[in-house]
Coordinates of N, CA, C and O in Angstrom, one line a residue:
X1 N -134.8 120.5 -36.0 CA -133.5 122.3 -35.6 C -133.7 121.7 -34.0 O -135.1 122.0 -33.5
X2 N -132.5 122.5 -33.4 CA -132.0 123.1 -31.8 C -132.1 123.9 -32.1 O -131.1 125.1 -32.1
X3 N -132.9 124.7 -32.0 CA -133.3 126.0 -31.1 C -132.3 127.2 -30.4 O -131.5 128.3 -29.9
X4 N -131.7 125.8 -29.5 CA -130.6 126.2 -28.5 C -129.0 126.2 -28.9 O -128.2 127.6 -28.9
X5 N -128.9 125.4 -30.5 CA -127.9 125.7 -31.0 C -127.2 126.9 -31.4 O -126.8 127.9 -31.9
X6 N -128.7 127.1 -32.6 CA -128.6 128.4 -33.5 C -128.8 129.5 -32.6 O -128.1 130.3 -33.0
X7 N -129.5 129.8 -31.3 CA -129.2 131.0 -30.5 C -127.8 130.8 -30.5 O -127.2 131.9 -29.7
X8 N -127.6 129.8 -29.9 CA -125.8 130.3 -29.1 C -124.7 130.8 -30.5 O -123.9 131.1 -29.9
X9 N -125.7 129.9 -31.9 CA -124.6 130.8 -32.9 C -124.1 132.1 -32.5 O -123.4 132.9 -33.0
X10 N -125.7 132.6 -32.4 CA -125.8 133.7 -33.5 C -125.8 135.1 -32.5 O -124.5 135.6 -32.3
X11 N -125.6 134.0 -30.9 CA -124.6 134.5 -29.9 C -123.4 135.2 -29.9 O -123.0 136.3 -29.6
X12 N -122.8 133.8 -29.9 CA -121.6 134.5 -30.3 C -121.1 135.0 -31.4 O -120.1 135.2 -30.9
X13 N -121.5 135.0 -32.9 CA -121.2 135.8 -33.8 C -121.4 136.7 -33.3 O -120.3 138.1 -33.5
X14 N -122.4 137.5 -32.3 CA -122.4 138.7 -32.2 C -121.8 139.3 -31.3 O -121.1 140.2 -31.5
X15 N -121.1 138.6 -29.9 CA -120.0 138.6 -28.7 C -119.2 138.9 -29.7 O -118.2 139.7 -29.5
X16 N -118.2 137.9 -31.0 CA -116.6 138.0 -31.9 C -117.1 139.3 -32.8 O -115.9 140.2 -33.0
X17 N -118.2 139.7 -33.7 CA -118.3 141.2 -34.3 C -118.2 142.4 -33.3 O -117.4 143.2 -33.1
X18 N -118.8 142.2 -32.5 CA -118.8 143.0 -30.9 C -117.4 143.2 -30.5 O -117.4 144.8 -30.1
X19 N -116.8 142.6 -30.1 CA -115.6 142.0 -29.8 C -114.6 142.7 -30.3 O -113.4 143.7 -30.3
X20 N -114.5 142.7 -31.6 CA -113.6 143.1 -33.1 C -114.0 144.7 -33.6 O -112.6 144.9 -33.0
X21 N -115.4 144.9 -33.2 CA -115.2 146.8 -33.2 C -114.6 147.1 -32.5 O -114.3 148.4 -32.7
X22 N -115.3 146.5 -30.8 CA -114.3 147.6 -29.5 C -112.9 147.4 -29.7 O -112.1 148.9 -29.5
X23 N -112.0 146.3 -30.2 CA -110.8 146.1 -30.4 C -110.1 147.1 -31.7 O -109.8 147.8 -31.3
X24 N -111.1 147.2 -32.7 CA -110.5 147.9 -33.9 C -111.4 149.5 -33.2 O -109.7 150.1 -33.3
X25 N -112.1 150.0 -32.3 CA -112.5 151.5 -31.9 C -110.9 151.6 -31.0 O -110.5 152.7 -31.4
X26 N -110.5 150.9 -30.4 CA -109.5 150.9 -29.4 C -108.3 151.6 -29.6 O -107.3 152.7 -29.1
X27 N -107.8 150.7 -30.8 CA -106.5 150.4 -31.5 C -106.5 152.0 -32.0 O -105.7 152.4 -32.5
X28 N -108.0 152.1 -33.2 CA -108.1 153.4 -33.9 C -107.4 154.7 -33.3 O -107.5 156.0 -33.3
X29 N -108.3 155.0 -31.8 CA -108.3 155.6 -30.4 C -106.4 155.9 -29.7 O -105.7 157.0 -30.1
X30 N -106.1 154.6 -30.2 CA -105.0 155.2 -29.9 C -103.7 154.8 -30.6 O -102.5 156.4 -30.4
X31 N -103.9 155.0 -32.3 CA -103.0 155.2 -32.9 C -103.6 156.8 -33.1 O -102.6 157.8 -33.6
X32 N -104.5 157.4 -33.3 CA -104.9 158.7 -33.7 C -104.2 160.0 -32.4 O -103.5 160.9 -32.7
X33 N -104.2 159.4 -31.0 CA -103.6 159.9 -29.5 C -102.3 159.7 -30.3 O -101.2 160.8 -29.8
X34 N -101.5 159.1 -30.3 CA -100.1 158.5 -31.4 C -99.8 159.7 -31.9 O -98.6 160.2 -32.1
X35 N -100.0 159.7 -32.9 CA -100.2 160.8 -34.2 C -99.7 162.3 -33.7 O -99.4 163.3 -34.4
X36 N -101.2 161.8 -33.1 CA -101.6 164.0 -32.0 C -100.4 164.0 -31.2 O -99.7 165.4 -31.4
X37 N -99.6 163.2 -30.8 CA -98.1 163.1 -29.4 C -97.0 163.7 -30.9 O -96.4 164.9 -30.5
X38 N -97.4 162.9 -32.3 CA -95.8 163.3 -32.5 C -95.9 164.5 -33.4 O -94.8 164.9 -33.6
X39 N -97.4 164.8 -33.6 CA -97.3 165.6 -34.9 C -97.1 167.3 -33.6 O -96.5 168.6 -33.8
X40 N -97.5 167.0 -32.5 CA -97.3 168.4 -31.3 C -95.6 168.5 -30.9 O -95.1 169.0 -31.8
X41 N -95.2 166.9 -30.8 CA -93.6 166.5 -30.7 C -92.9 167.7 -31.7 O -92.1 168.5 -31.6
X42 N -92.9 166.7 -32.8 CA -92.7 167.8 -34.5 C -93.0 169.3 -34.0 O -91.8 170.0 -34.2
X43 N -93.5 169.7 -34.1 CA -94.1 171.0 -34.3 C -93.6 171.8 -33.0 O -92.8 172.8 -33.5
X44 N -93.6 171.2 -31.8 CA -92.4 171.7 -30.5 C -90.9 172.1 -31.1 O -90.5 173.2 -30.6
X45 N -90.7 171.3 -31.3 CA -88.9 170.8 -32.1 C -88.9 172.5 -32.5 O -88.0 172.5 -32.5
X46 N -89.8 172.1 -33.8 CA -89.8 173.2 -34.7 C -89.7 174.3 -34.3 O -88.6 175.2 -34.4
X47 N -90.0 174.6 -33.7 CA -90.9 176.1 -32.6 C -90.0 176.1 -32.0 O -89.4 177.4 -31.8
X48 N -88.6 176.0 -31.0 CA -88.1 176.1 -30.4 C -86.6 175.8 -31.1 O -85.9 176.8 -30.8
X49 N -87.2 175.5 -32.1 CA -85.9 175.2 -32.8 C -85.2 176.8 -33.6 O -84.5 177.6 -33.5
X50 N -86.3 177.2 -33.6 CA -86.6 178.5 -34.6 C -86.7 179.7 -33.7 O -86.1 181.2 -33.8
X51 N -86.9 179.6 -32.5 CA -86.7 180.7 -31.4 C -85.4 180.5 -31.0 O -84.8 181.6 -31.0
X52 N -84.7 179.6 -31.1 CA -83.4 179.3 -30.6 C -82.0 180.3 -31.9 O -81.5 180.5 -31.6
X53 N -82.7 179.5 -33.4 CA -81.9 180.2 -34.4 C -81.8 182.0 -34.3 O -81.8 182.2 -34.8
X54 N -83.5 182.4 -34.1 CA -83.7 184.1 -34.2 C -82.4 184.1 -33.2 O -82.1 185.4 -33.1
X55 N -83.1 183.7 -31.7 CA -81.8 184.8 -30.5 C -80.1 184.9 -30.7 O -79.5 185.7 -30.9
X56 N -80.2 183.2 -31.8 CA -78.6 183.3 -31.7 C -78.2 184.6 -33.4 O -77.2 184.8 -32.8
X57 N -78.8 184.2 -33.9 CA -78.7 185.7 -34.9 C -78.4 187.0 -34.3 O -77.9 187.7 -34.9
X58 N -79.4 187.2 -33.3 CA -79.5 188.6 -32.9 C -78.5 188.6 -31.8 O -77.5 190.1 -32.4
X59 N -77.4 187.6 -31.3 CA -76.7 187.9 -30.8 C -75.6 188.2 -31.8 O -74.4 189.2 -31.5
X60 N -75.2 187.4 -32.8 CA -74.3 187.6 -33.7 C -74.5 188.7 -35.1 O -73.1 189.9 -35.0
X61 N -75.7 189.6 -34.6 CA -76.2 191.3 -35.6 C -75.5 191.9 -34.2 O -74.6 193.0 -35.1
X62 N -75.4 192.3 -33.4 CA -74.7 193.0 -32.3 C -73.2 193.1 -32.6 O -72.6 194.0 -32.5
X63 N -72.8 192.0 -32.8 CA -70.9 191.9 -33.1 C -71.0 192.4 -34.3 O -70.0 193.0 -34.4
X64 N -71.7 192.0 -35.4 CA -71.2 192.4 -36.0 C -72.0 194.0 -37.4 O -71.4 194.2 -38.3
X65 N -73.0 194.7 -36.2 CA -73.6 195.4 -37.0 C -73.2 197.3 -36.1 O -73.8 196.3 -35.0
X66 N -72.9 197.7 -36.5 CA -73.0 199.4 -36.0 C -73.9 199.9 -36.3 O -74.8 201.0 -35.3
X67 N -74.9 199.9 -37.6 CA -75.6 200.7 -37.8 C -76.8 199.9 -37.1 O -77.1 198.9 -37.7
X68 N -77.7 201.4 -36.6 CA -78.5 200.6 -35.5 C -80.2 200.5 -36.7 O -80.9 198.9 -36.9
X69 N -80.2 200.9 -38.6 CA -80.7 200.0 -39.2 C -80.9 199.0 -40.0 O -81.2 198.2 -40.4
X70 N -79.8 198.6 -39.6 CA -79.0 197.9 -40.5 C -78.7 196.7 -39.4 O -79.8 195.6 -39.9
X71 N -79.0 197.3 -37.5 CA -79.6 196.1 -36.8 C -80.5 195.5 -37.5 O -81.4 194.3 -36.8
X72 N -81.4 196.3 -37.3 CA -82.9 196.5 -37.0 C -83.2 195.2 -38.3 O -84.1 194.3 -38.4
X73 N -82.6 195.7 -39.4 CA -83.0 195.0 -40.6 C -83.0 194.1 -40.5 O -83.0 192.3 -40.8
X74 N -81.0 193.6 -40.3 CA -80.5 191.9 -39.9 C -81.7 190.9 -38.9 O -82.4 190.2 -39.3
X75 N -81.9 191.6 -37.7 CA -82.4 191.0 -37.3 C -84.2 190.7 -37.9 O -84.9 189.5 -37.5
X76 N -85.0 191.6 -38.7 CA -86.0 191.2 -39.2 C -86.4 190.2 -40.2 O -86.9 189.4 -40.4
X77 N -85.0 190.1 -40.8 CA -84.4 189.3 -41.7 C -84.6 187.4 -41.1 O -84.8 186.6 -41.3
X78 N -83.8 187.7 -39.8 CA -83.7 186.6 -39.2 C -84.6 185.8 -38.4 O -85.3 184.5 -38.5
X79 N -85.6 186.7 -38.2 CA -87.1 186.2 -37.7 C -87.6 185.3 -39.3 O -88.5 184.7 -38.6
X80 N -87.6 185.9 -40.2 CA -88.4 186.3 -41.5 C -87.9 184.6 -41.4 O -88.1 183.7 -42.1
X81 N -86.6 184.3 -41.6 CA -85.3 183.3 -42.5 C -85.6 182.0 -41.4 O -85.5 180.8 -41.8
X82 N -86.0 182.0 -40.3 CA -86.5 181.5 -39.3 C -88.3 180.8 -38.6 O -87.8 179.7 -38.1
X83 N -89.0 181.5 -40.0 CA -90.1 181.2 -39.4 C -91.0 181.1 -38.6 O -91.3 180.5 -37.8
X84 N -90.2 182.6 -37.7 CA -90.7 182.7 -35.9 C -92.4 182.4 -36.0 O -92.9 181.6 -35.3
X85 N -92.3 183.3 -37.0 CA -94.1 183.1 -36.9 C -94.8 182.1 -37.6 O -95.8 182.0 -37.0
X86 N -94.4 181.4 -38.3 CA -94.9 180.7 -38.6 C -95.4 179.5 -38.4 O -96.3 179.0 -38.0
X87 N -94.3 179.0 -37.0 CA -94.8 178.4 -35.8 C -94.9 178.7 -35.3 O -95.8 178.0 -34.2
X88 N -95.2 179.8 -34.8 CA -96.5 180.1 -34.0 C -97.4 180.5 -34.3 O -98.2 179.8 -33.1
X89 N -98.5 180.7 -36.0 CA -99.4 180.3 -35.9 C -99.5 179.0 -35.7 O -100.9 178.7 -35.7
X90 N -98.6 178.1 -35.9 CA -98.8 177.1 -36.0 C -99.1 176.4 -34.8 O -100.1 175.0 -34.4
X91 N -98.9 176.7 -33.0 CA -98.6 176.1 -32.6 C -100.0 177.0 -31.6 O -101.1 176.4 -30.8
X92 N -100.8 178.2 -32.2 CA -102.1 179.2 -32.0 C -103.3 177.9 -33.0 O -104.3 178.1 -32.0
X93 N -102.8 176.9 -33.0 CA -103.6 176.5 -33.8 C -103.8 174.7 -33.0 O -105.0 174.6 -33.1
X94 N -102.7 174.4 -32.8 CA -102.9 172.9 -32.7 C -102.4 173.1 -31.3 O -102.6 171.8 -31.1
X95 N -101.8 173.7 -30.3 CA -101.2 173.2 -29.0 C -102.5 173.9 -27.8 O -103.2 174.6 -28.8
X96 N -102.5 172.9 -26.9 CA -103.3 173.3 -25.4 C -102.9 175.3 -25.2 O -102.2 175.3 -25.8
X97 N -104.1 175.2 -24.7 CA -104.0 176.2 -24.3 C -102.9 177.2 -23.6 O -101.9 177.9 -23.8
X98 N -102.0 175.6 -22.9 CA -101.6 176.7 -21.8 C -99.7 177.2 -22.2 O -99.3 177.7 -22.4
X99 N -99.8 176.1 -24.0 CA -99.1 176.1 -24.5 C -98.3 177.4 -25.2 O -98.0 178.0 -25.5
X100 N -100.0 177.9 -25.7 CA -100.0 178.3 -26.6 C -99.5 180.4 -26.3 O -99.2 181.0 -26.2
X101 N -100.2 180.3 -24.4 CA -100.6 181.3 -23.6 C -98.5 181.4 -23.1 O -98.0 182.7 -23.6
X102 N -98.1 180.7 -23.3 CA -96.3 180.6 -22.6 C -95.7 181.2 -24.1 O -94.4 181.8 -24.3
X103 N -96.3 180.4 -25.5 CA -95.9 180.6 -26.2 C -95.2 182.2 -27.0 O -94.6 182.9 -27.5
X104 N -97.0 182.9 -27.3 CA -97.4 184.0 -26.9 C -96.5 184.7 -26.1 O -95.6 185.8 -26.8
X105 N -96.3 184.6 -24.5 CA -95.4 185.6 -24.0 C -93.7 184.7 -24.9 O -93.2 186.4 -24.1
X106 N -93.2 183.8 -24.6 CA -91.9 184.1 -25.4 C -91.3 184.5 -27.0 O -90.6 185.5 -26.5
X107 N -92.8 184.7 -27.5 CA -92.8 185.3 -28.5 C -92.2 186.2 -28.8 O -92.0 187.4 -29.0
X108 N -93.1 186.8 -27.5 CA -93.4 189.1 -27.1 C -92.2 189.5 -26.7 O -91.5 190.1 -27.0
X109 N -91.5 188.7 -26.2 CA -89.8 188.6 -25.4 C -89.1 189.1 -26.0 O -87.9 189.1 -26.0
X110 N -89.6 188.0 -27.4 CA -87.9 187.7 -28.4 C -88.0 188.8 -29.2 O -87.0 189.7 -29.9
X111 N -89.5 189.3 -29.5 CA -89.7 190.3 -30.6 C -89.3 191.9 -29.9 O -88.7 192.6 -30.3
X112 N -89.6 191.4 -28.6 CA -89.0 193.5 -27.9 C -87.4 193.4 -28.0 O -86.7 194.4 -28.3
X113 N -87.1 191.7 -27.9 CA -85.2 191.7 -27.8 C -85.1 192.3 -28.9 O -83.8 193.3 -29.6
X114 N -85.4 191.4 -29.6 CA -85.2 191.9 -31.8 C -85.2 193.3 -31.6 O -84.4 194.0 -32.2
X115 N -86.2 194.2 -31.2 CA -86.6 195.4 -31.5 C -85.5 196.2 -31.4 O -85.6 197.6 -31.2
X116 N -85.0 195.7 -30.3 CA -84.3 196.5 -28.5 C -82.8 196.4 -29.5 O -82.1 198.3 -29.5
X117 N -83.0 196.2 -30.8 CA -81.5 196.0 -31.9 C -80.9 197.9 -32.3 O -80.6 198.1 -32.3
X118 N -82.5 197.7 -33.0 CA -83.1 198.5 -33.8 C -82.5 200.3 -33.3 O -82.1 201.6 -33.6
X119 N -83.7 200.1 -31.9 CA -83.9 201.1 -30.6 C -82.5 201.7 -30.1 O -82.5 203.1 -30.0
X120 N -81.9 200.7 -29.7 CA -80.2 200.9 -29.3 C -79.6 201.2 -30.1 O -78.5 200.1 -29.9
X121 N -78.4 202.2 -30.8 CA -78.0 201.7 -31.3 C -76.2 200.9 -30.7 O -75.7 200.6 -31.1
X122 N -76.0 201.5 -29.4 CA -74.4 200.9 -28.9 C -75.2 200.0 -27.9 O -74.3 199.3 -27.4
X123 N -76.0 199.3 -28.6 CA -76.2 198.2 -27.3 C -75.2 196.9 -27.4 O -74.9 196.8 -28.9
X124 N -75.0 196.5 -27.0 CA -73.8 195.2 -26.6 C -74.1 194.3 -25.9 O -74.9 194.2 -25.5
X125 N -73.0 193.0 -26.0 CA -73.6 191.7 -25.3 C -73.6 192.1 -23.7 O -73.7 190.8 -23.1
X126 N -72.5 193.0 -23.9 CA -72.7 192.9 -22.0 C -73.6 194.6 -21.1 O -73.4 195.0 -20.4
X127 N -74.4 194.9 -22.2 CA -75.5 196.0 -22.0 C -76.2 195.2 -20.9 O -77.0 194.5 -20.8
X128 N -76.3 196.4 -20.3 CA -77.9 195.8 -19.2 C -78.8 195.2 -19.4 O -80.1 194.6 -19.1
X129 N -79.8 196.6 -20.9 CA -80.5 196.5 -21.4 C -80.6 195.3 -21.5 O -81.9 194.0 -22.0
X130 N -79.6 194.8 -22.8 CA -79.1 193.2 -23.7 C -79.6 191.6 -22.2 O -79.8 191.6 -22.8
X131 N -78.8 192.2 -22.1 CA -78.5 191.1 -20.4 C -79.9 191.2 -20.4 O -80.4 189.8 -19.9
X132 N -80.8 191.7 -19.7 CA -81.9 191.8 -18.6 C -83.5 191.4 -19.9 O -83.8 190.8 -19.1
X133 N -82.8 191.7 -21.2 CA -83.5 191.2 -22.1 C -83.5 189.9 -22.3 O -84.4 188.5 -22.9
X134 N -82.2 189.2 -22.6 CA -81.7 188.4 -23.3 C -82.0 187.1 -20.9 O -82.9 185.5 -21.6
X135 N -82.6 187.4 -20.2 CA -82.6 186.2 -19.3 C -84.1 186.9 -19.5 O -83.9 185.2 -19.1
X136 N -84.7 187.2 -19.3 CA -86.3 186.8 -19.4 C -86.7 185.9 -20.7 O -87.8 185.5 -20.5
X137 N -85.9 186.1 -21.8 CA -86.3 185.3 -23.1 C -85.9 183.9 -22.9 O -86.4 183.3 -22.8
X138 N -84.5 183.7 -21.9 CA -84.7 182.3 -21.5 C -84.9 181.9 -20.7 O -85.5 180.7 -20.9
X139 N -86.2 182.8 -19.3 CA -86.4 182.3 -18.8 C -88.2 181.6 -19.3 O -88.7 180.5 -18.8
X140 N -88.8 182.4 -20.5 CA -89.7 182.0 -21.1 C -90.2 181.3 -21.8 O -90.4 180.3 -21.8
X141 N -88.4 180.9 -22.5 CA -88.5 179.5 -23.5 C -88.4 178.5 -22.1 O -88.9 177.2 -22.3
X142 N -87.5 178.7 -21.2 CA -88.0 177.3 -20.1 C -89.2 177.6 -19.9 O -89.3 175.9 -19.7
X143 N -89.7 178.0 -19.4 CA -91.5 178.0 -18.8 C -92.1 177.5 -20.4 O -92.9 176.6 -20.0
X144 N -91.9 177.8 -21.7 CA -92.2 177.3 -23.2 C -92.2 175.7 -22.7 O -92.7 175.0 -23.0
X145 N -90.8 175.8 -22.3 CA -90.8 174.0 -22.4 C -91.4 172.7 -21.7 O -91.9 172.2 -22.1
X146 N -91.4 173.6 -20.5 CA -92.2 172.9 -19.3 C -93.8 172.3 -19.9 O -93.5 171.5 -20.0
X147 N -94.3 173.7 -20.4 CA -95.6 173.7 -21.1 C -95.5 172.5 -22.1 O -96.7 171.9 -21.9
X148 N -94.8 173.0 -23.0 CA -94.6 171.6 -23.9 C -94.5 170.1 -23.4 O -95.0 169.1 -23.9
X149 N -93.9 169.8 -22.6 CA -93.3 168.5 -21.8 C -94.5 168.3 -21.4 O -94.7 167.0 -21.6
X150 N -95.3 168.6 -20.3 CA -96.8 168.1 -20.1 C -97.5 168.9 -21.1 O -98.2 167.4 -20.7
X151 N -98.0 169.4 -21.6 CA -98.5 168.2 -23.2 C -98.1 167.7 -23.4 O -99.2 166.6 -24.0
X152 N -97.0 167.5 -23.9 CA -96.8 166.0 -24.7 C -96.8 164.5 -23.5 O -97.6 163.7 -23.9
X153 N -97.0 164.4 -22.3 CA -97.1 164.2 -21.1 C -98.4 163.4 -21.2 O -99.3 162.4 -20.4
X154 N -98.9 164.2 -21.3 CA -101.0 164.8 -21.4 C -101.3 163.9 -22.9 O -102.0 162.8 -22.7
X155 N -100.7 164.2 -23.8 CA -101.4 163.6 -24.5 C -100.9 162.4 -24.8 O -101.3 161.5 -25.8
X156 N -99.6 161.8 -24.1 CA -99.1 160.2 -24.5 C -99.9 159.2 -23.8 O -99.7 157.9 -23.3
X157 N -101.1 160.2 -23.1 CA -101.8 159.4 -21.9 C -102.7 158.0 -22.4 O -103.7 158.5 -23.5

């Protein structure tokens, strides 16, 4: 029996198995990263949609409701119906720190804006307080979107 042939066969088999294991591991990591990227993208989209839905309803409430208590209740209902808080909790669990911080800031500004509806019965779409709250919320949402894009870019690498 030629030991060189046997040794060559064993080394070749070991290299073949090793390269297969490395390729499988690399493929698994890439697939896991793709799933994480897709999951974050879907989460971010849902949260931004919930924020947008709530802010749109707040504008409609100002136009339709004159009673402060009714305005406040309608605003609370809008938050609940859009599941803003549910999406915010998911962001807190899954997103990187920068996105969580921007998410919290955006949520707090939207909540302040919501609470303004009940606290200021004469609030209108042209009120300085309304316009200031709207602008702060829009800027926070833009900052949140930038943090989300950066997070997705980092997750896509």
